Coordinates of C-alpha atoms in Angstrom, one line a residue:
X1 CA -38.3 3.3 21.6
X2 CA -39.0 7.0 22.6
X3 CA -39.6 6.0 26.2
X4 CA -36.4 3.9 26.1
X5 CA -34.4 6.8 24.8
X6 CA -35.9 9.2 27.3
X7 CA -34.9 6.8 30.1
X8 CA -31.4 6.4 28.7
X9 CA -31.1 10.2 28.3
X10 CA -32.0 10.7 31.9
X11 CA -29.3 8.2 33.1
X12 CA -26.7 9.7 30.7
X13 CA -27.3 13.2 32.0
X14 CA -26.8 11.9 35.5
X15 CA -23.5 10.1 34.6
X16 CA -22.0 13.0 32.6
X17 CA -21.0 15.2 35.6
X18 CA -19.7 12.2 37.5
X19 CA -17.3 11.4 34.6
X20 CA -16.4 15.0 34.3
X21 CA -15.5 15.2 38.1
X22 CA -13.8 11.7 38.2
X23 CA -10.3 11.9 39.8
X24 CA -8.0 9.3 41.3
X25 CA -8.5 10.9 44.7
X26 CA -12.3 11.0 44.4
X27 CA -13.7 8.4 41.9
X28 CA -17.3 9.1 42.8
X29 CA -19.2 6.7 40.5
X30 CA -21.3 3.6 41.0
X31 CA -19.9 0.8 38.8
X32 CA -22.9 -1.4 39.2
X33 CA -25.3 1.3 38.0
X34 CA -23.0 2.1 35.0
X35 CA -22.7 -1.5 34.1
X36 CA -26.5 -1.9 34.1
X37 CA -26.8 1.4 32.0
X38 CA -24.4 0.2 29.4
X39 CA -26.1 -3.2 29.1
X40 CA -29.4 -1.5 28.4
X41 CA -28.3 0.5 25.4
X42 CA -29.6 -1.0 22.2
X43 CA -27.3 -1.0 19.2
X44 CA -29.5 1.5 17.4
X45 CA -29.6 3.9 20.4
X46 CA -26.0 5.1 20.5
X47 CA -26.5 7.7 17.7
X48 CA -29.8 8.9 19.1
X49 CA -28.3 9.3 22.5
X50 CA -25.6 11.5 21.0
X51 CA -28.2 13.7 19.4
X52 CA -30.2 14.1 22.7
X53 CA -27.4 14.1 25.2
X54 CA -24.0 15.0 23.6
X55 CA -22.6 16.2 26.9
X56 CA -22.6 12.5 28.0
X57 CA -20.2 11.5 25.2
X58 CA -18.2 14.7 25.8
X59 CA -17.7 13.6 29.4
X60 CA -16.6 10.1 28.4
X61 CA -14.0 11.5 26.0
X62 CA -12.8 13.9 28.7
X63 CA -12.6 10.8 31.0
X64 CA -10.4 8.8 28.6
X65 CA -8.3 11.7 27.5
X66 CA -7.5 13.2 30.9
X67 CA -3.8 13.1 31.8
X68 CA -3.5 11.1 35.0
X69 CA -1.0 8.5 36.3
X70 CA -2.5 5.1 35.8
X71 CA 0.0 2.5 36.7
X72 CA -1.3 -0.8 38.2
X73 CA -1.1 0.2 41.8
X74 CA -3.1 3.4 41.1
X75 CA -5.7 1.5 39.2
X76 CA -6.0 -1.0 42.0
X77 CA -6.4 1.9 44.5
X78 CA -9.1 3.6 42.3
X79 CA -10.9 0.2 42.0
X80 CA -11.0 -0.2 45.8
X81 CA -12.4 3.3 46.1
X82 CA -15.0 2.5 43.5
X83 CA -16.1 -0.6 45.3
X84 CA -16.3 1.4 48.6
X85 CA -18.4 4.0 46.9
X86 CA -20.9 1.5 45.6
X87 CA -21.0 -0.3 48.9
X88 CA -21.6 2.7 51.1
X89 CA -22.9 5.6 49.1
X90 CA -25.1 4.3 46.3
X91 CA -28.5 3.7 47.8
X92 CA -29.6 1.4 45.0
X93 CA -26.6 -0.9 44.8
X94 CA -24.8 -0.9 48.2
X95 CA -26.4 -4.1 49.3
X96 CA -25.2 -6.0 46.2
X97 CA -22.0 -4.1 45.4
X98 CA -19.6 -6.5 47.3
X99 CA -21.0 -9.5 45.4
X100 CA -20.7 -7.9 42.0
X101 CA -17.4 -6.0 42.3
X102 CA -15.0 -8.1 44.3
X103 CA -11.7 -8.7 42.5
X104 CA -8.3 -10.3 43.0
X105 CA -4.9 -9.0 42.1
X106 CA -4.6 -11.4 39.2
X107 CA -7.8 -10.2 37.4
X108 CA -8.5 -7.1 35.4
X109 CA -9.2 -4.4 37.9
X110 CA -12.7 -2.9 38.1
X111 CA -11.2 0.4 36.9
X112 CA -9.9 -1.3 33.8
X113 CA -13.3 -2.8 33.2
X114 CA -14.9 0.6 33.5
X115 CA -12.4 2.1 31.1
X116 CA -13.0 -0.7 28.6
X117 CA -16.8 -0.1 28.7
X118 CA -16.3 3.6 28.1
X119 CA -14.0 3.0 25.1
X120 CA -16.5 0.5 23.6
X121 CA -19.4 3.0 24.1
X122 CA -17.5 5.7 22.2
X123 CA -16.5 3.2 19.5
X124 CA -20.2 2.3 18.9
X125 CA -21.3 5.8 18.5
X126 CA -18.4 6.6 16.2
X127 CA -18.8 3.5 14.0
X128 CA -22.4 2.3 13.7
X129 CA -22.7 -1.4 12.8
X130 CA -22.2 -2.1 9.1
X131 CA -25.1 -3.3 6.9
X132 CA -24.8 -7.0 6.0
X133 CA -26.7 -6.3 2.7
X134 CA -24.9 -3.3 1.1
X135 CA -21.4 -2.3 2.0
X136 CA -22.0 1.2 0.7
X137 CA -24.5 1.9 3.6
X138 CA -21.6 1.5 6.0
X139 CA -19.8 4.4 4.4
X140 CA -22.9 6.7 4.3
X141 CA -22.1 8.0 7.8
X142 CA -18.9 9.5 6.5
X143 CA -20.5 11.8 3.9
X144 CA -20.2 14.5 6.5
X145 CA -17.7 14.0 9.3
X146 CA -19.3 16.3 11.8
X147 CA -23.0 16.9 11.7
X148 CA -25.1 19.3 13.8
X149 CA -27.5 17.2 15.9
X150 CA -25.2 14.3 16.3
X151 CA -22.0 13.4 18.2
X152 CA -19.3 14.4 17.5
X153 CA -20.5 17.6 15.8
X154 CA -17.0 19.3 16.0
X155 CA -13.4 18.0 15.9
X156 CA -13.0 19.4 19.4
X157 CA -15.5 16.9 20.8
X158 CA -13.5 14.0 19.3
X159 CA -10.1 15.4 20.3
X160 CA -10.9 17.3 23.5
X161 CA -7.2 18.0 24.4
X162 CA -6.2 18.5 20.8
X163 CA -5.0 15.8 18.4
X164 CA -1.4 15.4 19.8
X165 CA -2.4 15.2 23.5
X166 CA -5.6 13.1 23.0
X167 CA -4.0 10.5 20.7
X168 CA -0.7 10.6 22.7
X169 CA -2.8 9.8 25.9
X170 CA -4.5 6.8 24.2
X171 CA -1.2 5.5 22.9
X172 CA 0.3 5.7 26.3
X173 CA -2.7 3.9 27.9
X174 CA -2.4 1.2 25.2
X175 CA 1.0 0.4 26.6
X176 CA -0.3 -0.3 30.1
X177 CA -3.8 -1.5 29.6
X178 CA -5.3 -4.5 27.7
X179 CA -7.0 -3.4 24.5
X180 CA -9.6 -0.7 25.2
X181 CA -7.4 2.3 24.1
X182 CA -6.7 0.4 20.8
X183 CA -10.4 -0.2 20.2
X184 CA -11.0 3.6 20.6
X185 CA -8.0 4.6 18.5
X186 CA -9.2 2.3 15.7
X187 CA -12.7 3.8 15.7
X188 CA -11.3 7.4 15.7
X189 CA -9.1 6.4 12.8
X190 CA -12.1 5.2 10.8
X191 CA -14.0 8.4 11.6
X192 CA -11.4 11.1 11.3
X193 CA -8.4 9.5 9.6
X194 CA -6.0 12.2 8.6
X195 CA -5.5 14.0 11.9
X196 CA -5.6 10.8 14.0
X197 CA -3.2 8.9 11.6
X198 CA -0.7 11.7 11.5
X199 CA -0.5 11.7 15.3
X200 CA -0.1 7.9 15.3
X201 CA 2.9 8.5 13.1
X202 CA 4.3 11.2 15.5
X203 CA 7.7 9.9 16.5
X204 CA 6.7 10.3 20.2
X205 CA 3.8 7.9 19.7
X206 CA 4.7 5.6 16.7
X207 CA 7.4 3.4 18.2
X208 CA 5.5 3.0 21.5
X209 CA 2.3 1.9 19.6
X210 CA 4.3 -0.4 17.3
X211 CA 6.0 -2.1 20.2
X212 CA 2.6 -2.6 21.9
X213 CA 1.0 -4.1 18.8
X214 CA 4.0 -6.4 18.1
X215 CA 4.1 -7.4 21.8
X216 CA 0.3 -8.1 21.8
X217 CA 0.6 -10.2 18.7
X218 CA 3.5 -12.1 20.4
X219 CA 1.3 -12.8 23.4
X220 CA -1.5 -13.9 21.1
X221 CA 0.9 -16.3 19.4
X222 CA 1.9 -17.9 22.7
X223 CA -1.8 -18.4 23.6
X224 CA -2.5 -19.8 20.1
X225 CA 0.4 -22.2 20.3
X226 CA -0.8 -23.5 23.7
X227 CA -4.4 -23.9 22.4
X228 CA -3.1 -25.8 19.4
X229 CA -1.1 -28.2 21.6
X230 CA -4.1 -28.7 23.9
X231 CA -6.2 -29.5 20.9
X232 CA -3.8 -32.1 19.6
X233 CA -3.7 -33.7 23.1
X234 CA -7.5 -33.8 23.4
X235 CA -7.9 -35.3 19.9
X236 CA -5.0 -37.8 20.3
X237 CA -3.1 -36.2 17.4
X238 CA 0.7 -36.1 17.1
X239 CA 2.4 -32.9 18.3
X240 CA 3.9 -32.7 14.9
X241 CA 0.5 -32.5 13.2
X242 CA -0.5 -29.5 11.1
X243 CA -3.3 -27.2 12.2
X244 CA -6.8 -28.1 11.0
X245 CA -10.1 -26.2 10.6
X246 CA -11.2 -27.8 13.8
X247 CA -8.1 -26.6 15.7
X248 CA -8.6 -23.1 14.2
X249 CA -11.8 -22.8 16.3
X250 CA -9.9 -23.4 19.6
X251 CA -6.9 -21.2 18.5
X252 CA -9.1 -18.2 17.5
X253 CA -11.1 -18.5 20.8
X254 CA -7.8 -18.4 22.8
X255 CA -6.7 -15.2 21.0
X256 CA -10.1 -13.5 21.3
X257 CA -9.0 -10.8 23.8
X258 CA -6.3 -9.6 21.4
X259 CA -8.5 -9.1 18.3
X260 CA -8.4 -5.3 18.6
X261 CA -4.7 -5.4 17.5
X262 CA -5.1 -7.0 14.0
X263 CA -8.2 -4.8 13.5
X264 CA -6.1 -1.7 14.1
X265 CA -3.6 -2.9 11.5
X266 CA -6.5 -3.7 9.2
X267 CA -7.8 -0.1 9.3
X268 CA -4.4 1.4 8.9
X269 CA -3.8 -0.9 5.9
X270 CA -7.2 -0.6 4.1
X271 CA -9.4 1.8 6.0
X272 CA -11.5 4.5 4.4
X273 CA -9.2 7.3 3.0
X274 CA -6.2 5.1 3.3
X275 CA -3.2 5.7 1.0
X276 CA -1.1 2.9 -0.6
X277 CA 1.9 3.5 1.7
X278 CA 0.1 4.0 5.1
X279 CA 1.0 0.6 6.6
X280 CA 4.6 1.1 5.4
X281 CA 4.6 4.5 7.1
X282 CA 3.2 3.1 10.3
X283 CA 5.7 0.1 10.3
X284 CA 8.7 2.3 9.2
X285 CA 11.9 0.8 10.6
X286 CA 9.9 -2.0 12.4
X287 CA 8.8 -3.9 9.2
X288 CA 10.7 -7.1 10.2
X289 CA 9.6 -7.0 13.8
X290 CA 5.9 -6.6 12.9
X291 CA 6.2 -9.2 10.1
X292 CA 7.6 -11.8 12.5
X293 CA 4.9 -11.1 15.1
X294 CA 2.2 -11.5 12.5
X295 CA 3.7 -14.7 11.1
X296 CA 4.1 -16.2 14.6
X297 CA 0.3 -15.9 15.0
X298 CA -0.6 -17.2 11.6
X299 CA 1.7 -20.3 12.0
X300 CA -0.9 -21.7 14.4
X301 CA -3.8 -21.5 11.9
X302 CA -4.8 -23.9 9.1
X303 CA -6.7 -21.1 7.4
X304 CA -4.6 -17.9 7.8
X305 CA -7.7 -15.6 7.6
X306 CA -9.5 -17.4 10.4
X307 CA -8.7 -14.8 13.0
X308 CA -8.8 -11.6 11.0
X309 CA -9.5 -11.7 7.2
X310 CA -6.9 -9.0 6.4
X311 CA -4.0 -10.3 8.6
X312 CA -2.5 -12.6 5.9
X313 CA -2.6 -9.7 3.4
X314 CA -0.8 -7.5 6.0
X315 CA 1.9 -10.2 6.3
X316 CA 2.2 -10.4 2.5
X317 CA 2.6 -6.6 2.2
X318 CA 5.2 -6.5 5.0
X319 CA 7.1 -9.3 3.3
X320 CA 7.3 -7.3 0.1
X321 CA 9.1 -4.5 1.9
X322 CA 11.7 -6.7 3.8
X323 CA 15.4 -6.8 3.3
X324 CA 16.5 -10.0 1.6
X325 CA 18.0 -11.4 4.9
X326 CA 14.5 -11.4 6.5
X327 CA 12.7 -12.9 3.5
X328 CA 13.8 -16.6 3.7
X329 CA 11.4 -19.4 4.4
X330 CA 8.1 -17.5 4.2
X331 CA 4.8 -19.4 4.9
X332 CA 3.0 -21.0 1.9
X333 CA 0.3 -18.3 1.6
X334 CA 2.9 -15.6 0.9
X335 CA 4.3 -17.7 -2.1
X336 CA 0.7 -18.1 -3.2
X337 CA 0.1 -14.4 -2.9
X338 CA 3.2 -13.7 -5.0
X339 CA 1.9 -16.0 -7.7
X340 CA -1.5 -14.3 -7.7
X341 CA 0.2 -10.9 -7.9
X342 CA 2.2 -12.1 -10.9
X343 CA -0.9 -13.2 -12.7
X344 CA -2.5 -9.9 -11.9
X345 CA 0.4 -8.0 -13.4
X346 CA 0.0 -10.1 -16.6
X347 CA -3.8 -9.4 -16.8
X348 CA -4.5 -5.7 -16.9
X349 CA -8.3 -6.3 -16.5
X350 CA -7.6 -8.2 -13.2
X351 CA -5.1 -5.6 -12.0
X352 CA -7.6 -2.8 -12.5
X353 CA -10.5 -4.8 -10.9
X354 CA -8.3 -5.4 -7.9
X355 CA -7.2 -1.8 -7.3
X356 CA -10.2 0.3 -8.5
X357 CA -12.3 -0.3 -5.3
X358 CA -9.6 1.5 -3.3
X359 CA -9.9 4.5 -5.6
X360 CA -13.7 4.5 -5.4
X361 CA -13.5 4.6 -1.5
X362 CA -11.0 7.5 -1.5
X363 CA -12.5 10.9 -0.7
X364 CA -9.4 13.1 -1.2
X365 CA -9.1 15.7 -3.9
X366 CA -7.9 14.3 -7.3
X367 CA -6.8 17.7 -8.6
X368 CA -3.2 17.9 -10.0
X369 CA -0.8 18.5 -7.1
X370 CA -3.6 18.9 -4.6
X371 CA -3.3 16.7 -1.6
X372 CA -6.3 17.9 0.3
X373 CA -8.3 15.3 2.2
X374 CA -11.9 15.6 3.2
X375 CA -10.7 16.3 6.8
X376 CA -9.3 19.6 5.5
X377 CA -12.8 20.8 4.5
X378 CA -13.9 23.4 7.1
X379 CA -17.5 22.4 6.5
X380 CA -16.8 18.8 7.3
X381 CA -18.6 17.7 4.2
X382 CA -17.3 15.3 1.6
X383 CA -15.8 16.9 -1.5
X384 CA -18.0 16.9 -4.6
X385 CA -17.7 14.1 -7.1
X386 CA -17.2 14.4 -10.8
X387 CA -20.8 14.7 -12.1
X388 CA -20.1 12.4 -15.0
X389 CA -18.2 9.4 -13.7
X390 CA -19.2 9.9 -10.1
X391 CA -15.9 8.1 -9.1
X392 CA -13.5 10.8 -7.9
X393 CA -13.7 13.9 -5.8
X394 CA -12.5 17.5 -6.2
X395 CA -12.2 20.1 -3.5
X396 CA -12.9 23.0 -5.9
X397 CA -14.0 23.7 -9.4
X398 CA -10.4 25.0 -10.1
X399 CA -9.0 21.6 -9.3
X400 CA -11.5 19.9 -11.4
X401 CA -10.8 22.2 -14.3
X402 CA -7.1 21.7 -14.1
X403 CA -7.5 17.9 -14.0
X404 CA -9.9 18.0 -16.9
X405 CA -7.5 20.0 -19.1
X406 CA -4.2 18.4 -17.9
X407 CA -1.6 18.8 -20.7
X408 CA 0.9 16.1 -19.5
X409 CA -0.1 12.8 -18.0
X410 CA -3.7 11.6 -17.8
X411 CA -6.3 14.4 -18.2
X412 CA -9.6 13.5 -16.6
X413 CA -11.3 14.3 -19.9
X414 CA -9.9 11.0 -21.1
X415 CA -10.0 9.0 -17.8
X416 CA -13.6 10.0 -17.1
X417 CA -14.9 8.6 -20.4
X418 CA -13.2 5.2 -19.8
X419 CA -14.4 5.1 -16.2
X420 CA -18.0 5.8 -17.4
X421 CA -17.7 2.8 -19.8
X422 CA -16.3 0.5 -17.1
X423 CA -18.8 1.5 -14.4
X424 CA -21.7 1.1 -16.8
X425 CA -20.8 -2.6 -17.1
X426 CA -20.1 -3.1 -13.4
X427 CA -21.5 -0.2 -11.2
X428 CA -19.3 1.2 -8.5
X429 CA -21.7 -0.1 -5.8
X430 CA -21.2 -3.6 -7.2
X431 CA -17.4 -3.4 -7.7
X432 CA -16.8 -3.1 -4.0
X433 CA -18.7 -6.3 -3.3
X434 CA -17.7 -8.4 -6.4
X435 CA -14.6 -10.6 -6.7
X436 CA -12.0 -8.9 -8.8
X437 CA -11.9 -12.0 -11.1
X438 CA -15.7 -11.6 -11.8
X439 CA -15.3 -7.9 -12.4
X440 CA -12.4 -8.5 -14.8
X441 CA -14.4 -11.2 -16.6
X442 CA -17.4 -8.8 -17.1
X443 CA -15.2 -6.2 -18.7
X444 CA -13.4 -8.7 -20.9
X445 CA -16.7 -10.2 -22.1
X446 CA -18.0 -6.7 -22.8
X447 CA -15.0 -6.3 -25.1
X448 CA -13.6 -3.2 -23.4
X449 CA -10.4 -2.5 -25.4
X450 CA -7.3 -3.5 -23.4
X451 CA -5.6 -0.2 -24.3
X452 CA -8.4 1.7 -22.5
X453 CA -8.2 -0.5 -19.4
X454 CA -4.4 -0.1 -19.3
X455 CA -4.8 3.7 -19.6
X456 CA -6.9 3.8 -16.4
X457 CA -4.5 1.3 -14.6
X458 CA -1.5 3.5 -15.5
X459 CA -3.4 6.6 -14.3
X460 CA -4.3 4.8 -11.0
X461 CA -1.0 3.2 -10.2
X462 CA 1.4 5.5 -11.9
X463 CA 2.6 2.9 -14.4
X464 CA 3.6 0.5 -11.6
X465 CA 1.0 -2.1 -12.7
X466 CA 3.7 -3.5 -15.0
X467 CA 6.1 -4.4 -12.2
X468 CA 6.1 -7.2 -9.6
X469 CA 7.8 -6.3 -6.3
X470 CA 11.4 -7.6 -6.3
X471 CA 10.7 -9.6 -3.2
X472 CA 7.9 -11.6 -5.1
X473 CA 10.1 -12.0 -8.2
X474 CA 12.9 -13.5 -6.1
X475 CA 10.6 -15.7 -4.1
X476 CA 9.0 -17.2 -7.2
X477 CA 12.4 -17.7 -8.9
X478 CA 14.0 -19.0 -5.7
X479 CA 16.7 -16.3 -6.0
X480 CA 16.2 -14.3 -2.7
X481 CA 18.9 -11.7 -2.4
X482 CA 20.2 -12.2 -5.9
X483 CA 18.8 -9.2 -7.7
X484 CA 21.4 -6.5 -8.0
X485 CA 20.1 -3.0 -7.0
X486 CA 19.7 -0.4 -9.8
X487 CA 23.0 1.2 -10.7
X488 CA 21.6 4.5 -11.9
X489 CA 18.5 6.6 -11.1
X490 CA 17.1 5.9 -14.6
X491 CA 17.5 2.1 -14.0
X492 CA 14.8 2.3 -11.3
X493 CA 11.4 1.0 -12.4
X494 CA 9.1 2.1 -9.5
X495 CA 8.8 4.9 -7.0
X496 CA 9.9 2.6 -4.2
X497 CA 13.1 1.6 -6.2
X498 CA 13.9 5.3 -6.8
X499 CA 13.5 6.0 -3.2
X500 CA 15.7 3.1 -2.2
X501 CA 18.3 4.2 -4.7
X502 CA 18.4 7.7 -3.2
X503 CA 18.6 6.2 0.3
X504 CA 21.6 4.1 -0.7
X505 CA 23.6 7.0 -2.2
X506 CA 22.7 9.4 0.6
X507 CA 23.0 6.9 3.4
X508 CA 19.6 8.1 4.7
X509 CA 16.2 6.6 5.1
X510 CA 13.0 8.5 4.0
X511 CA 9.4 7.7 5.0
X512 CA 7.6 5.4 2.6
X513 CA 5.4 7.3 0.1
X514 CA 7.8 10.2 -0.1
X515 CA 7.5 12.1 -3.4
X516 CA 10.6 12.6 -5.5
X517 CA 10.9 15.9 -7.4
X518 CA 13.7 16.9 -9.8
X519 CA 14.8 20.5 -10.1
X520 CA 16.9 21.2 -13.2
X521 CA 20.0 23.3 -12.4
X522 CA 20.5 26.0 -15.0
X523 CA 23.4 28.4 -15.3
X524 CA 26.4 29.4 -17.4
X525 CA 28.3 26.2 -16.6
X526 CA 25.5 23.7 -15.8
X527 CA 22.4 22.6 -17.6
X528 CA 21.1 19.6 -19.6
X529 CA 24.0 17.4 -20.7
X530 CA 22.9 15.5 -23.8
X531 CA 23.9 11.8 -23.8
X532 CA 24.8 11.6 -20.1
X533 CA 24.0 8.2 -18.7
X534 CA 22.2 9.5 -15.7
X535 CA 21.4 12.6 -13.7
X536 CA 23.8 14.1 -11.2
X537 CA 22.3 14.5 -7.7
X538 CA 22.9 17.9 -6.2
X539 CA 21.7 18.5 -2.6
X540 CA 19.1 21.2 -2.1
X541 CA 20.8 23.8 0.1
X542 CA 19.4 27.3 -0.3
X543 CA 16.1 29.1 -0.5
X544 CA 17.1 30.4 -3.9
X545 CA 17.4 26.9 -5.3
X546 CA 13.9 26.1 -4.2
X547 CA 12.6 28.8 -6.7
X548 CA 13.6 26.6 -9.7
X549 CA 10.8 24.9 -11.6
X550 CA 10.1 21.5 -10.2
X551 CA 9.7 18.4 -12.5
X552 CA 7.3 15.7 -11.4
X553 CA 8.7 12.3 -12.4
X554 CA 6.9 10.6 -15.3
X555 CA 6.7 6.8 -15.7
X556 CA 9.0 5.4 -18.4
X557 CA 10.9 8.6 -19.0
X558 CA 14.7 9.0 -18.5
X559 CA 16.2 12.2 -17.1
X560 CA 19.6 13.5 -18.4
X561 CA 21.5 16.4 -17.0
X562 CA 22.3 18.0 -13.6
X563 CA 19.4 18.2 -11.1
X564 CA 18.7 19.2 -7.6
X565 CA 16.9 16.3 -6.0
X566 CA 14.0 17.0 -3.6
X567 CA 12.5 14.2 -1.4
X568 CA 9.1 15.5 -0.2
X569 CA 7.7 13.6 2.8
X570 CA 4.1 12.2 2.5

């Protein structure tokens, strides 16, 4: 291996200045040599190469992030110049270059192939292959986001033109190229979630990326439908036949070149450091469009998870957020998911077992009112865990102290004790790999009191473990669109219902996951009005009003009086 790494390092050092100097007018690079170099990199060598030759990966990031016009005509022109370079200027490859690098106008251009290889090389150094034996090993690389002696060792190496311009460039390229920019965006999101995700949500980037993802899924659905029809013809089946496990093989193969798009949705939905509303924030105002695109793909599969295991769950989540008019005639697996969710709501052990792994993966600070993520830590290190339960993180001793001694809500002094009991029965490393039903059974057989399990579930979900989404209730009762909206603020059961109520009365939409804060208005003529049926909503207008004491909403509590209402974006 040392000799292999030395050879790779020598080649990487030679390629680095070529990628740095690469321009549309002078693309001086031998494609054949680079293809051979990429093919010789062993899966275990990417990280070692980053330690020994970080300037190579710096040059590749500079190459993909550089702002240059790259419409099809320009890419074809660059490709022609690359072939001429290999044919006339590379002493090693010029005799063979024409044979290896010819292309027609209907194929992917050689420049696109080069860009794709570069993005995949960067993806592999950012996200080492996961262990098949222990999922926790996959997360070990994230204990410190940026480490000296590895690549990237600083945020600037990952975002060479800053977050907005680097991510914006990749989003733009995703709209004109096949999938390579999506592959790189996905790996950057896994490695450095908060800054990358916030730029994906940037209004200049979000709609462009959403349209590309929905469009790609639409193209995949057409290929899937054609492959399904061909399978039926080849097997002599009726065109009205339903998909089968055998047809799934042909359909998945037909959609292979689009797999990067469901994987991006998967990481947004349930990637490390993800929050419960991240997919809703990404799909904001495009929920129905994205839902229809996902369903169009899954309609061609007998087993909905055959292409990507999380894609059916993404469809289920999007369905729960649709307006009633878009919720009619869902596929069978969404009704099944609604029924499973109902059973989960009725079994607090199962509810906790399903949601607790997401809490265990989260690395943000759990201090009251603190929303710091690990990406905010200047050292790049993960926040320290509670030494007792080893389940949640704190950015400072002050945050840990305030959470431990919390007066209202769920002090960690109580939650920690229960978590220790639960994790002694099923360790954290096992929970993430065990079926929720098996975890719930273990807790039930160990006679963990239901009140203690519910206390942790309420802490984790803010009391919403008791409520099934309205979309699921209506689907199971065959009453889609029949549930009247809450008439008052205090009638709302969940955070989403409260936000929807505010949107209705203000005729304004707010991003999913927005936090609602009440500010009591006190004065000679206004204050708490005993017995009033609901609070009066007063817009927040002046800086002086912002000085009033804020009240975080508590689950199950009604609020009477006159309040200033604040909606705080996530």
